[in-house]
Amino acid sequence: MASSYKVTYFDIMGLGEPIRVLLSYGGLDFEDFRVQRESWPSLKPSMPMGQMPTLEYNGKIAHQSMAICRFLAKQVKLVGKDDWEDLEIDAMVDTVNDFRQKIAKYHYESNEQLKEEYGKILFNEIIPFYLEKLDSQAKTNNGYLVGGRLTWADLVFLGLLDYMEFMAKKDLLCKSPNLQRVKENVLSVPNIKKYIEKRPNKH
Amino acid sequence: MASSYKVTYFDIMGLGEPIRVLLSYGGLDFEDFRVQRESWPSLKPSMPMGQMPTLEYNGKIAHQSMAICRFLAKQVKLVGKDDWEDLEIDAMVDTVNDFRQKIAKYHYESNEQLKEEYGKILFNEIIPFYLEKLDSQAKTNNGYLVGGRLTWADLVFLGLLDYMEFMAKKDLLCKSPNLQRVKENVLSVPNIKKYIEKRPNKH
């Protein structure tokens, strides 16, 4: 039987990984279509906004990774208990993505001097600030990011963590015990554990 | 009677404006608390993630402007007709914000040489690309961004437009007739029209 879901992304974890983790959590069968770098230029114009990842479902195609994750969170029932908790989850997801973008700005900077200057601010101020705030949030929520239980914010965090650590060239959680608990709590879910064990471990 | 909603932001449109527009659309009474620049350093540490805007509601406080907008969209019933349409709205909102961030990168660049170099790419490639995609989307949807009718994506677009045009120093829609229709459609809603007429017009 054909998969109902098709994820199209580069052959790396990157922004595609939270989507793959959410689908795996729900035990939803999906085609994990991985575009090789050399095929991308010819494929790019056919993508909505010229970007990946995309999700195909029931003959329709969607883009924007976090919008896709929010949709899948509803499918697999990892959303908030009411509209306010959904707002708290959304705010956490946006904060994790702000953090990712600040690290990406460093990783993708091609001017060595600018990279070094920004690196000082990133490693001395920005990363410690975010980690402290996020770790405190995880402490309050008993090893989860929102609501004291597993939500899609935790899966997004776990899904983006490898990419962020790859870009920062740094173990980000070594001094953040409560964020380590978030990571462990997500990884202990049997469906996710199973996915992580067999996934292509590429950056 | 005290307002149920309190919006805290700088005394400008910026990222606060989509929130104010959504509250106004719904006829929801709100306290429009505007922080003057000189008060910000002392207030900043008390803000979640050190950022504004925030929304206070029923004694709780939320941050992240688009997460707040999504919550308010549910309150005022400007969401999609099903989960897939919500995904399309979310993807459009994220796209509009990507566009805003690309313009902001230009506006906030303090190095004149880097600003000039990036400006060439921004004005010759990035802005035309986004406007063509968004205008085409608005054409397909008959003067709206998603679903052929008013949703919170249109209000976010209108809410951020002034800020984007201020940062780009440019009338962005002059060659985008369908995006002009989106703007007109939002501005013709009586509650929004009333708000726009009396709002502080500050950048």
CSV table of N, CA and C in Angstrom, one decimal, chain A residues 63-64 67, chain B residues 17-19 21-22 25 65-66 68-74 76-81 84-97 99 134 137-138 141 143-161 164 173 178-179 181-183 185-187 189 192:
chain,number,residue,atom,x,y,z
A,63,HIS,N,4.1,23.3,2.7
A,63,HIS,CA,5.5,23.7,3.0
A,63,HIS,C,5.5,24.3,4.3
A,64,GLN,N,6.7,24.8,4.7
A,64,GLN,CA,7.0,25.4,6.0
A,64,GLN,C,7.0,24.4,7.1
A,67,ALA,N,4.8,24.7,10.4
A,67,ALA,CA,3.4,24.6,10.1
A,67,ALA,C,3.0,23.1,9.9
B,17,GLU,N,1.6,45.1,15.9
B,17,GLU,CA,0.4,45.6,15.1
B,17,GLU,C,-0.5,44.5,14.7
B,18,PRO,N,0.0,43.3,14.3
B,18,PRO,CA,-0.9,42.2,13.9
B,18,PRO,C,-1.8,41.8,15.1
B,19,ILE,N,-1.2,41.9,16.3
B,19,ILE,CA,-2.0,41.5,17.5
B,19,ILE,C,-3.1,42.6,17.7
B,21,VAL,N,-4.5,44.5,15.5
B,21,VAL,CA,-5.4,44.4,14.4
B,21,VAL,C,-6.4,43.3,14.7
B,22,LEU,N,-5.9,42.1,15.1
B,22,LEU,CA,-6.8,41.0,15.4
B,22,LEU,C,-7.7,41.3,16.6
B,25,TYR,N,-10.3,43.6,15.2
B,25,TYR,CA,-11.3,42.9,14.3
B,25,TYR,C,-12.4,42.3,15.1
B,65,SER,N,5.0,36.8,19.0
B,65,SER,CA,3.9,37.5,18.3
B,65,SER,C,3.0,36.6,17.5
B,66,MET,N,3.5,35.7,16.7
B,66,MET,CA,2.7,34.9,15.8
B,66,MET,C,1.9,33.8,16.6
B,68,ILE,N,0.8,34.4,19.6
B,68,ILE,CA,-0.3,35.2,20.2
B,68,ILE,C,-1.4,35.4,19.1
B,69,CYS,N,-1.0,35.7,17.9
B,69,CYS,CA,-1.9,36.0,16.8
B,69,CYS,C,-2.8,34.7,16.5
B,70,ARG,N,-2.1,33.5,16.5
B,70,ARG,CA,-2.9,32.3,16.3
B,70,ARG,C,-3.9,32.1,17.4
B,71,PHE,N,-3.6,32.3,18.6
B,71,PHE,CA,-4.5,32.2,19.8
B,71,PHE,C,-5.7,33.2,19.5
B,72,LEU,N,-5.4,34.4,19.2
B,72,LEU,CA,-6.5,35.4,19.0
B,72,LEU,C,-7.3,35.0,17.8
B,73,ALA,N,-6.7,34.5,16.8
B,73,ALA,CA,-7.5,34.1,15.6
B,73,ALA,C,-8.6,33.1,16.0
B,74,LYS,N,-8.3,32.2,17.0
B,74,LYS,CA,-9.3,31.2,17.4
B,74,LYS,C,-10.4,32.0,18.2
B,76,VAL,N,-11.4,35.0,17.8
B,76,VAL,CA,-12.2,35.9,16.9
B,76,VAL,C,-12.7,35.1,15.7
B,77,LYS,N,-12.5,33.8,15.6
B,77,LYS,CA,-13.0,32.9,14.6
B,77,LYS,C,-12.5,33.3,13.2
B,78,LEU,N,-11.2,33.4,13.0
B,78,LEU,CA,-10.6,33.7,11.7
B,78,LEU,C,-9.7,32.6,11.3
B,79,VAL,N,-10.0,31.4,11.8
B,79,VAL,CA,-9.1,30.2,11.5
B,79,VAL,C,-9.6,29.4,10.3
B,80,GLY,N,-8.9,28.4,9.9
B,80,GLY,CA,-9.3,27.6,8.8
B,80,GLY,C,-10.5,26.7,9.1
B,81,LYS,N,-11.0,26.1,8.0
B,81,LYS,CA,-12.3,25.3,8.1
B,81,LYS,C,-11.9,23.9,8.6
B,84,TRP,N,-6.2,21.0,7.7
B,84,TRP,CA,-5.3,21.2,6.5
B,84,TRP,C,-5.3,22.7,6.1
B,85,GLU,N,-6.5,23.3,6.2
B,85,GLU,CA,-6.5,24.8,5.9
B,85,GLU,C,-5.8,25.6,7.0
B,86,ASP,N,-5.8,25.1,8.2
B,86,ASP,CA,-5.0,25.8,9.3
B,86,ASP,C,-3.5,25.6,8.9
B,87,LEU,N,-3.1,24.5,8.4
B,87,LEU,CA,-1.8,24.3,7.9
B,87,LEU,C,-1.4,25.3,6.8
B,88,GLU,N,-2.3,25.5,5.9
B,88,GLU,CA,-2.1,26.5,4.8
B,88,GLU,C,-2.0,27.9,5.3
B,89,ILE,N,-2.8,28.2,6.3
B,89,ILE,CA,-2.7,29.6,6.9
B,89,ILE,C,-1.4,29.7,7.6
B,90,ASP,N,-1.0,28.7,8.4
B,90,ASP,CA,0.2,28.8,9.2
B,90,ASP,C,1.4,28.9,8.2
B,91,ALA,N,1.4,28.2,7.1
B,91,ALA,CA,2.5,28.3,6.1
B,91,ALA,C,2.6,29.7,5.5
B,92,MET,N,1.4,30.3,5.3
B,92,MET,CA,1.4,31.6,4.7
B,92,MET,C,1.9,32.6,5.7
B,93,VAL,N,1.5,32.5,7.0
B,93,VAL,CA,2.0,33.4,8.0
B,93,VAL,C,3.5,33.2,8.2
B,94,ASP,N,4.0,32.0,8.2
B,94,ASP,CA,5.5,31.8,8.3
B,94,ASP,C,6.2,32.4,7.1
B,95,THR,N,5.6,32.3,5.9
B,95,THR,CA,6.2,32.9,4.7
B,95,THR,C,6.2,34.4,4.8
B,96,VAL,N,5.2,35.0,5.2
B,96,VAL,CA,5.1,36.5,5.4
B,96,VAL,C,6.2,36.9,6.4
B,97,ASN,N,6.4,36.1,7.4
B,97,ASN,CA,7.4,36.4,8.4
B,97,ASN,C,8.8,36.2,7.9
B,99,PHE,N,9.7,36.7,4.9
B,99,PHE,CA,9.8,37.9,4.1
B,99,PHE,C,10.2,39.1,4.9
B,134,LEU,N,3.5,35.7,-3.5
B,134,LEU,CA,2.4,36.1,-2.7
B,134,LEU,C,1.2,36.7,-3.5
B,137,GLN,N,-0.6,33.9,-5.1
B,137,GLN,CA,-1.4,33.2,-4.1
B,137,GLN,C,-2.7,34.1,-3.8
B,138,ALA,N,-2.6,35.4,-3.8
B,138,ALA,CA,-3.8,36.3,-3.6
B,138,ALA,C,-4.7,36.2,-4.8
B,141,ASN,N,-6.7,33.1,-4.7
B,141,ASN,CA,-7.7,33.1,-3.6
B,141,ASN,C,-8.6,34.3,-3.6
B,143,GLY,N,-8.3,37.6,-3.8
B,143,GLY,CA,-8.1,38.8,-3.0
B,143,GLY,C,-7.9,38.5,-1.5
B,144,TYR,N,-7.7,37.2,-1.2
B,144,TYR,CA,-7.3,36.8,0.1
B,144,TYR,C,-6.1,35.9,0.0
B,145,LEU,N,-5.4,35.6,1.1
B,145,LEU,CA,-4.2,34.8,1.0
B,145,LEU,C,-4.5,33.3,1.0
B,146,VAL,N,-5.5,32.9,1.8
B,146,VAL,CA,-5.8,31.4,1.9
B,146,VAL,C,-7.3,31.2,1.9
B,147,GLY,N,-7.8,30.2,1.2
B,147,GLY,CA,-9.2,29.7,1.3
B,147,GLY,C,-10.2,30.6,0.6
B,148,GLY,N,-9.8,31.6,-0.1
B,148,GLY,CA,-10.8,32.4,-0.8
B,148,GLY,C,-11.7,33.3,0.1
B,149,ARG,N,-11.2,33.4,1.3
B,149,ARG,CA,-12.0,34.3,2.2
B,149,ARG,C,-11.1,34.8,3.3
B,150,LEU,N,-11.6,35.8,4.1
B,150,LEU,CA,-10.8,36.4,5.1
B,150,LEU,C,-10.4,35.4,6.2
B,151,THR,N,-9.0,35.3,6.5
B,151,THR,CA,-8.5,34.5,7.6
B,151,THR,C,-7.5,35.4,8.3
B,152,TRP,N,-6.9,34.9,9.4
B,152,TRP,CA,-6.0,35.7,10.2
B,152,TRP,C,-4.7,35.9,9.4
B,153,ALA,N,-4.4,35.1,8.3
B,153,ALA,CA,-3.2,35.3,7.5
B,153,ALA,C,-3.3,36.7,6.9
B,154,ASP,N,-4.5,37.1,6.4
B,154,ASP,CA,-4.7,38.4,5.8
B,154,ASP,C,-4.4,39.5,6.8
B,155,LEU,N,-4.9,39.3,8.0
B,155,LEU,CA,-4.7,40.4,9.1
B,155,LEU,C,-3.2,40.5,9.5
B,156,VAL,N,-2.5,39.3,9.5
B,156,VAL,CA,-1.1,39.4,9.8
B,156,VAL,C,-0.3,40.1,8.7
B,157,PHE,N,-0.7,39.8,7.5
B,157,PHE,CA,-0.1,40.5,6.3
B,157,PHE,C,-0.3,42.0,6.4
B,158,LEU,N,-1.5,42.4,6.6
B,158,LEU,CA,-1.8,43.9,6.7
B,158,LEU,C,-1.1,44.5,7.9
B,159,GLY,N,-1.1,43.7,9.0
B,159,GLY,CA,-0.5,44.2,10.3
B,159,GLY,C,1.0,44.4,10.2
B,160,LEU,N,1.7,43.6,9.3
B,160,LEU,CA,3.1,43.7,9.2
B,160,LEU,C,3.5,44.6,8.0
B,161,LEU,N,2.6,44.9,7.1
B,161,LEU,CA,2.9,45.6,5.9
B,161,LEU,C,3.6,47.0,6.1
B,164,MET,N,7.1,46.5,7.2
B,164,MET,CA,8.0,46.0,6.1
B,164,MET,C,8.3,47.2,5.2
B,173,LEU,N,3.7,47.2,-2.6
B,173,LEU,CA,2.6,46.6,-3.4
B,173,LEU,C,2.2,47.3,-4.7
B,178,ASN,N,-3.0,42.0,-6.8
B,178,ASN,CA,-3.8,41.1,-6.0
B,178,ASN,C,-3.5,41.3,-4.5
B,179,LEU,N,-2.3,41.6,-4.2
B,179,LEU,CA,-2.0,41.9,-2.8
B,179,LEU,C,-2.6,43.2,-2.3
B,181,ARG,N,-5.5,44.1,-3.3
B,181,ARG,CA,-6.9,43.7,-3.0
B,181,ARG,C,-6.9,43.1,-1.6
B,182,VAL,N,-5.9,42.3,-1.2
B,182,VAL,CA,-5.9,41.8,0.2
B,182,VAL,C,-5.9,42.9,1.2
B,183,LYS,N,-5.1,43.9,0.9
B,183,LYS,CA,-5.0,45.1,1.8
B,183,LYS,C,-6.3,45.8,1.9
B,185,ASN,N,-9.3,44.5,1.2
B,185,ASN,CA,-10.3,43.7,1.8
B,185,ASN,C,-10.2,43.7,3.3
B,186,VAL,N,-9.0,43.7,3.8
B,186,VAL,CA,-8.8,43.8,5.3
B,186,VAL,C,-9.2,45.2,5.8
B,187,LEU,N,-8.8,46.2,5.1
B,187,LEU,CA,-9.1,47.6,5.5
B,187,LEU,C,-10.6,47.9,5.4
B,189,VAL,N,-13.0,46.0,6.4
B,189,VAL,CA,-13.8,45.5,7.6
B,189,VAL,C,-14.0,46.6,8.6
B,192,ILE,N,-11.8,47.1,11.7
B,192,ILE,CA,-10.4,47.4,11.4
B,192,ILE,C,-10.3,48.8,10.9
